[in-house]
Short mmCIF file of C-alpha atoms in Angstrom, two decimals:
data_model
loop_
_atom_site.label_atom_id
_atom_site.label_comp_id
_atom_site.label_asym_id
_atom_site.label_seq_id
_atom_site.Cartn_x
_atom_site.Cartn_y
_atom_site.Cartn_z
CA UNK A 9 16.32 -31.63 -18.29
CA UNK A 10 14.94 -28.76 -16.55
CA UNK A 11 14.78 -28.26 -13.05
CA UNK A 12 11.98 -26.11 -11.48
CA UNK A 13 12.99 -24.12 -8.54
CA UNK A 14 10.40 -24.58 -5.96
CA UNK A 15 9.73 -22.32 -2.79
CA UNK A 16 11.53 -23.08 0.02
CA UNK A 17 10.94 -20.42 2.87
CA UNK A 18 9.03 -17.62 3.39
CA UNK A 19 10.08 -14.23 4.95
CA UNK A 20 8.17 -11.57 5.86
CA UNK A 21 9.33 -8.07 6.38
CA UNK A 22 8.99 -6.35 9.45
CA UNK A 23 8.54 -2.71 10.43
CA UNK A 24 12.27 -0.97 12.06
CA UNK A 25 13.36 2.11 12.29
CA UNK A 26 17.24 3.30 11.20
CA UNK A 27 18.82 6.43 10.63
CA UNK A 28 17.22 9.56 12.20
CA UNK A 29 14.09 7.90 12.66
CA UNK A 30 13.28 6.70 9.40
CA UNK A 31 10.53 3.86 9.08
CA UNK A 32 11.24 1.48 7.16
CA UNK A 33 10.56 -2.39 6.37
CA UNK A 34 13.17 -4.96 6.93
CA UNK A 35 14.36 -8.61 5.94
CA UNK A 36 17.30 -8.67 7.85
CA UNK A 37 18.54 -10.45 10.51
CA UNK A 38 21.59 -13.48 12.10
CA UNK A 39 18.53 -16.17 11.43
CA UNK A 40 18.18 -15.59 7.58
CA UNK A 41 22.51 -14.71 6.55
CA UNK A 42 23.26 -18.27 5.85
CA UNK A 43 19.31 -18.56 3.87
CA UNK A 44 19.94 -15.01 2.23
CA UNK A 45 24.22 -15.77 1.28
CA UNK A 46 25.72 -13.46 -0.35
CA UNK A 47 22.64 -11.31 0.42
CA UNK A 48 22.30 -9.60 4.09
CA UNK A 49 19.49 -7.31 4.54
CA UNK A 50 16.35 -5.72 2.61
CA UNK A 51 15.21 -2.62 3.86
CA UNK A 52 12.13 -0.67 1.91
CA UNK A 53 10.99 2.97 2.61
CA UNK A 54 7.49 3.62 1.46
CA UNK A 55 5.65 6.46 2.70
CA UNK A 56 4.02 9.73 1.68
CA UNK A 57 4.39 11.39 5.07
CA UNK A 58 7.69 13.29 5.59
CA UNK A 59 7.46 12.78 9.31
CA UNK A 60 8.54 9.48 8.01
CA UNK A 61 11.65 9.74 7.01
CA UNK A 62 12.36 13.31 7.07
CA UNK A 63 15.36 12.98 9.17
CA UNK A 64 17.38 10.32 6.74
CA UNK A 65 20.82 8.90 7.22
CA UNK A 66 22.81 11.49 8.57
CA UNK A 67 26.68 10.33 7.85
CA UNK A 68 27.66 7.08 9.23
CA UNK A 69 30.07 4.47 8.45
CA UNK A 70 29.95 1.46 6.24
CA UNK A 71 32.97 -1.71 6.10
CA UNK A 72 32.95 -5.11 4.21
CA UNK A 73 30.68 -5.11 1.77
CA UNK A 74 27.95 -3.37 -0.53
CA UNK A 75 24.97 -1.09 -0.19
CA UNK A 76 22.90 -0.83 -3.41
CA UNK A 77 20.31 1.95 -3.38
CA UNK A 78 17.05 1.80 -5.58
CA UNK A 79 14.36 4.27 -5.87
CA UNK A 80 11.28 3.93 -7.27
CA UNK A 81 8.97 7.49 -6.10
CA UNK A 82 10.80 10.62 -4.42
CA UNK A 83 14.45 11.49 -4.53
CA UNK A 84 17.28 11.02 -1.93
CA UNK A 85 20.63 12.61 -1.96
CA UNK A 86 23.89 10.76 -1.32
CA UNK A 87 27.63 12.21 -0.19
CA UNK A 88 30.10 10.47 0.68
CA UNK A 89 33.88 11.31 2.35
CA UNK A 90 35.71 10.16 -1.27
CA UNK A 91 33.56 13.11 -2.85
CA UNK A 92 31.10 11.41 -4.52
CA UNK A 93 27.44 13.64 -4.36
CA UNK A 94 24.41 12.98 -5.90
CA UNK A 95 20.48 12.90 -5.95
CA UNK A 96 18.75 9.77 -7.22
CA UNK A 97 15.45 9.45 -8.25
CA UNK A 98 12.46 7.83 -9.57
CA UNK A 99 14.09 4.66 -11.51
CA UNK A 100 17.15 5.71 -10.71
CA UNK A 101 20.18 3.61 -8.66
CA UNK A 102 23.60 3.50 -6.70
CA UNK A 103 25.87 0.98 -6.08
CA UNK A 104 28.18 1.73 -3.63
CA UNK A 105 31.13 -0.71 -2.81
CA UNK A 106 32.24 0.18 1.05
CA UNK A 107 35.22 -2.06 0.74
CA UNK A 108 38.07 -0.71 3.85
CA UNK A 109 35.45 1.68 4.58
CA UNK A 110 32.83 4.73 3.19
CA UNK A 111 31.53 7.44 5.45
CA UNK A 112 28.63 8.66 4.09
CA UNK A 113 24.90 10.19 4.28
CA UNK A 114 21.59 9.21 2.23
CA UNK A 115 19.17 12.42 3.11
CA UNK A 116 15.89 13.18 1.72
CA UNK A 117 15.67 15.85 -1.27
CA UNK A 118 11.37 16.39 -0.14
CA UNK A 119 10.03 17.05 3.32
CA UNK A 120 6.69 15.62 2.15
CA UNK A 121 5.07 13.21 -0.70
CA UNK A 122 5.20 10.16 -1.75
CA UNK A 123 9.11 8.40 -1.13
CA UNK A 124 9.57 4.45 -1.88
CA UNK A 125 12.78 3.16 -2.35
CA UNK A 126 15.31 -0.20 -1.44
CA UNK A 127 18.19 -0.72 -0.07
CA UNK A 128 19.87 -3.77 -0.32
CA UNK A 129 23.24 -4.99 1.59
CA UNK A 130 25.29 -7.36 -0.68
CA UNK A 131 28.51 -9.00 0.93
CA UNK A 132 31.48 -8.97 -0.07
CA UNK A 133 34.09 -12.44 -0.05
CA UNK A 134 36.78 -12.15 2.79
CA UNK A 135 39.51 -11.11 -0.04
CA UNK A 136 37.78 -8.50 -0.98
CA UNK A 137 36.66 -6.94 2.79
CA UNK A 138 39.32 -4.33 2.27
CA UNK A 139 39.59 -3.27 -1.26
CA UNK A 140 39.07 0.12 -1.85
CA UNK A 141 35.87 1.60 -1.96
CA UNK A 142 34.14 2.66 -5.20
CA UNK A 143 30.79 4.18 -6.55
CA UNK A 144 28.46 3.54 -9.09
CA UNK A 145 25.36 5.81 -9.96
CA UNK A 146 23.28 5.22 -12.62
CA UNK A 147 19.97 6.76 -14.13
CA UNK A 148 16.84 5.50 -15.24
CA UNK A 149 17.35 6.08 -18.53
CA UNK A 150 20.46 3.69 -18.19
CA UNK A 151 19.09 0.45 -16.91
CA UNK A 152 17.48 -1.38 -19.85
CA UNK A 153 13.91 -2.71 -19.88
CA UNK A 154 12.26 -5.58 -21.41
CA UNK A 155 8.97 -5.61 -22.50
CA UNK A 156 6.90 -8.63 -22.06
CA UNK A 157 4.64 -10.21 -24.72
CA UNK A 158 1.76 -11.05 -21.88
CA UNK A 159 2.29 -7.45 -20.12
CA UNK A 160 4.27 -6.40 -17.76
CA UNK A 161 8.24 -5.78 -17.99
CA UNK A 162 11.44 -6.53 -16.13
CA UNK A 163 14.08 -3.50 -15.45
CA UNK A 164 17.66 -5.20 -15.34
CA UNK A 165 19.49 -3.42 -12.78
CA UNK A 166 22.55 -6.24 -12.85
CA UNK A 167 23.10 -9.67 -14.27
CA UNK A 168 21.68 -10.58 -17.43
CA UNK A 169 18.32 -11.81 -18.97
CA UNK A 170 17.67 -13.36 -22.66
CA UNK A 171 16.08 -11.11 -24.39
CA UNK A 172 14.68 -11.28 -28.25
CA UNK A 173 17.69 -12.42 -29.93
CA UNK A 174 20.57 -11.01 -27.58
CA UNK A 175 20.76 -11.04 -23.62
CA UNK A 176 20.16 -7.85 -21.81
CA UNK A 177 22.34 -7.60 -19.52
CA UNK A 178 22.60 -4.70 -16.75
CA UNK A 179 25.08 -2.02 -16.52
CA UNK A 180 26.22 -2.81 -12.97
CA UNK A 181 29.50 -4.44 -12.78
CA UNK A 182 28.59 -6.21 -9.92
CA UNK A 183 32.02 -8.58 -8.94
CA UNK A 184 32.74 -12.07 -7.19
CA UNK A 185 29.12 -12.39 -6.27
CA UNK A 186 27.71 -12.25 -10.14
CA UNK A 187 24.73 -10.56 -8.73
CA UNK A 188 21.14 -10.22 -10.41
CA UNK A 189 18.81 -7.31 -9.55
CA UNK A 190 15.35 -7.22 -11.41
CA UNK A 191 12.79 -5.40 -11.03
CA UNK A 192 10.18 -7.19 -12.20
CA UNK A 193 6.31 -6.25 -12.83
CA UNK A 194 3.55 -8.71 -14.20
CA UNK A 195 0.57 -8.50 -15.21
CA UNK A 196 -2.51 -9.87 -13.48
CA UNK A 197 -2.31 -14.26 -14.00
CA UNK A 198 0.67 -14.43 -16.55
CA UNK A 199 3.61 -16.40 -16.23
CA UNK A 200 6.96 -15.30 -16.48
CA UNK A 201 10.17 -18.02 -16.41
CA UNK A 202 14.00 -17.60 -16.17
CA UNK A 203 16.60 -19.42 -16.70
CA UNK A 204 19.14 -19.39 -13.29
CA UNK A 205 22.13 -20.56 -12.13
CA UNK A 206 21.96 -23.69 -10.19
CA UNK A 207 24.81 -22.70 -7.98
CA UNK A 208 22.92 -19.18 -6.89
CA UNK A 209 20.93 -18.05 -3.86
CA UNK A 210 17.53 -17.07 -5.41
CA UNK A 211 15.04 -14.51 -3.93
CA UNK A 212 11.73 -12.58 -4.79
CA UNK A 213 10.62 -10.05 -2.66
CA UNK A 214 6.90 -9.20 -3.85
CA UNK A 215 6.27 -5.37 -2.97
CA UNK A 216 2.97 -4.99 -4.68
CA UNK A 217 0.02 -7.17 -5.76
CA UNK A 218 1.00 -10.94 -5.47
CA UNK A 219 2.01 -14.15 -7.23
CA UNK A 220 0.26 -17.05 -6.83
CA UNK A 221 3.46 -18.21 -3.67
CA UNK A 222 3.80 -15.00 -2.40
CA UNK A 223 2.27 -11.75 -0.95
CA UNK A 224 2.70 -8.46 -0.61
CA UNK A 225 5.85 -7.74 1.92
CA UNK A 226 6.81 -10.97 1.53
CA UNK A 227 10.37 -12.81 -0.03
CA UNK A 228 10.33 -16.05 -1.19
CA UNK A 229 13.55 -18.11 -1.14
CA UNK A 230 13.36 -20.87 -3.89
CA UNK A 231 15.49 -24.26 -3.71
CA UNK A 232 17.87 -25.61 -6.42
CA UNK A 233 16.88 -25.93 -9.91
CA UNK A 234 18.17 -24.20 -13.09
CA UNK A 235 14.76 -22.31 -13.74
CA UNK A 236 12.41 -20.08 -12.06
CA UNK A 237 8.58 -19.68 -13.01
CA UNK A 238 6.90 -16.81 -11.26
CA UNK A 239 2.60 -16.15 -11.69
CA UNK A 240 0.87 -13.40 -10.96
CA UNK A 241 -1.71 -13.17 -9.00
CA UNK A 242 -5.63 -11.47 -9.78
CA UNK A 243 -4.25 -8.08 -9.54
CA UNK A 244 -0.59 -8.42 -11.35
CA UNK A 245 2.44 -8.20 -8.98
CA UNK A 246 5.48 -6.34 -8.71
CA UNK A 247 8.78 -7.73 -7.39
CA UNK A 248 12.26 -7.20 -6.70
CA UNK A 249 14.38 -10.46 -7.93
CA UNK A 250 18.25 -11.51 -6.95
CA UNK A 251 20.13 -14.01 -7.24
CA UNK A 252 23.91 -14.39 -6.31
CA UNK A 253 26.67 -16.67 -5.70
CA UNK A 254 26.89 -17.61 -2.17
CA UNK A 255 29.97 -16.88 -0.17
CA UNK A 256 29.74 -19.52 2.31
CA UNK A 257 31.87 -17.62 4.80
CA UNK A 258 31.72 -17.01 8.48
CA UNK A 259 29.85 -13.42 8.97
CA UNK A 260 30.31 -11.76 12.00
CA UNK A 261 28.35 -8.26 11.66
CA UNK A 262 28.31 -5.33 14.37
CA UNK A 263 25.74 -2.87 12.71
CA UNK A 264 27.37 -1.15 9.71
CA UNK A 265 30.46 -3.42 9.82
CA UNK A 266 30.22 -6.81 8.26
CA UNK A 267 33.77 -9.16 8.60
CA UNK A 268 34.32 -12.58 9.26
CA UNK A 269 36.15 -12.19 12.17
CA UNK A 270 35.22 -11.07 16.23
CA UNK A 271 38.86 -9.49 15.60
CA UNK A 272 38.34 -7.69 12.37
CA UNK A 273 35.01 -6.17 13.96
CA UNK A 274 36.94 -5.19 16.43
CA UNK A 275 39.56 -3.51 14.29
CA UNK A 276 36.71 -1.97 12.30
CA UNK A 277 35.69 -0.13 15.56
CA UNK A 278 39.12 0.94 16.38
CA UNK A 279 39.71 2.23 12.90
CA UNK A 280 36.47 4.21 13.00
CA UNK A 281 36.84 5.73 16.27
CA UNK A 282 40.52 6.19 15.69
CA UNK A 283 39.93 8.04 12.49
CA UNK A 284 41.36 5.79 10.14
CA UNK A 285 38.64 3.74 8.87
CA UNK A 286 38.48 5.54 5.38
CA UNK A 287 42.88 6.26 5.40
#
């Protein structure tokens, strides 16, 4: 029989600032890790004036778990100390596993116009804290797209979704956490349903227009049930969707190091100031 996921909690995002100055949105926080599990923070950049984020990430460091990068307008170019460089752009998407540790920098490729973009912190299971870290960067043109019969479509950036005949699955190999990221666009009052693990965190962050639970800015978490049904509102809505397996771990996070441990944090600090955070 089929279970209905119903909304739980809503979150709203709040303006920040990170980086050099950048402005950004954020669903972050201690209050929401054990809501948001595996998921740990939301951040969305959305502005046309340069003074906005013209300064960017300049190179910092990164330990325990995932950063996954996701334009949508503008371009932003990564670099990293393993050697990986590279702009993405409209569509396009990186997935960057910090494992033991990543020093790297996410600067803007415009000083003006229109840039909108998400990034998205994924965590990583204590076993995994200090694998070696990895890259993945993938174009537009890459990540499939399903066309809906009502209107509208859903981009699958990881996991899987049935599609006419065969699933569609994404190309991200996404790990322990069996991660799905959709981007997912309706058209004004239709319906769209999916089937979901019952053992998964569910979210949906609506960034534009509205469902009929939700507005713009805000995420919904949804309860357990092996189905989500999302409706748009009036004027359509566009949203980001993830689910993933919940780690149900102890997280102890000191900015862009997230262990389980006060210890390993501390270590983490050591490493990095020691120069051996990325050895």
């Amino acid at each position: 029989m089929t279970s209905y996921r119903q909304l739980q909690q809503v979150l709203d995002a709040r303006p920040t600032s990170d980086g050099d100055g950048v402005k950004i949105r954020r669903i972050a926080g201690r209050s929401v890790n054990e809501l948001i599990d595996p998921f740990l923070l939301l951040d969305e950049i959305h502005s046309e004036d340069g003074a906005d984020y013209i300064g960017g990430f300049p190179p910092h460091p990164h330990r325990g778990f995932e950063t996954i990068t996701y334009m949508l307008d503008g371009a932003m170019r990564h670099r990293d100390h393993l050697g990986n460089e590279g702009v993405i752009s409209a569509g396009d998407v990186q997935w960057m596993t910090a494992g033991r540790g990543v020093i790297h920098s996410e600067l803007p490729e415009q000083a003006d116009g229109l840039l909108h973009g998400f990034q998205l912190w994924l965590n990583l299971p204590a076993s995994e804290k200090m694998k070696s870290a990895a890259y993945q960067e993938y174009a537009n043109a890459q990540i499939p797209v399903i066309e809906l019969p009502q209107g509208g479509r859903v981009k699958v950036i990881a996991g899987e979704v049935p599609g006419d005949g065969e699933p569609v699955s994404g190309p991200v190999n996404t790990g322990a956490t069996r991660a799905l990221y959709l981007d997912l666009e309706l058209a004004a009052g239709s319906r769209w349903e999916l089937p979901v693990r019952e053992d998964q965190t569910v979210l949906l962050l609506v960034f534009q227009g509205a469902t009929t639970e939700l507005s713009e800015g805000q995420m919904g978490i949804y309860a357990d049930g092996d189905r989500l049904a999302v409706t748009a509102g009036a004027d359509g809505a566009r949203a980001l969707l993830l689910a993933g397996s919940p780690l149900r771990e102890p997280i102890r996070q000191y900015g862009p190091f997230v262990m389980n441990t006060v210890e390993e944090i501390e270590q983490a600090l050591k490493d990095y100031s020691e120069g051996r955070l990325v050895a």
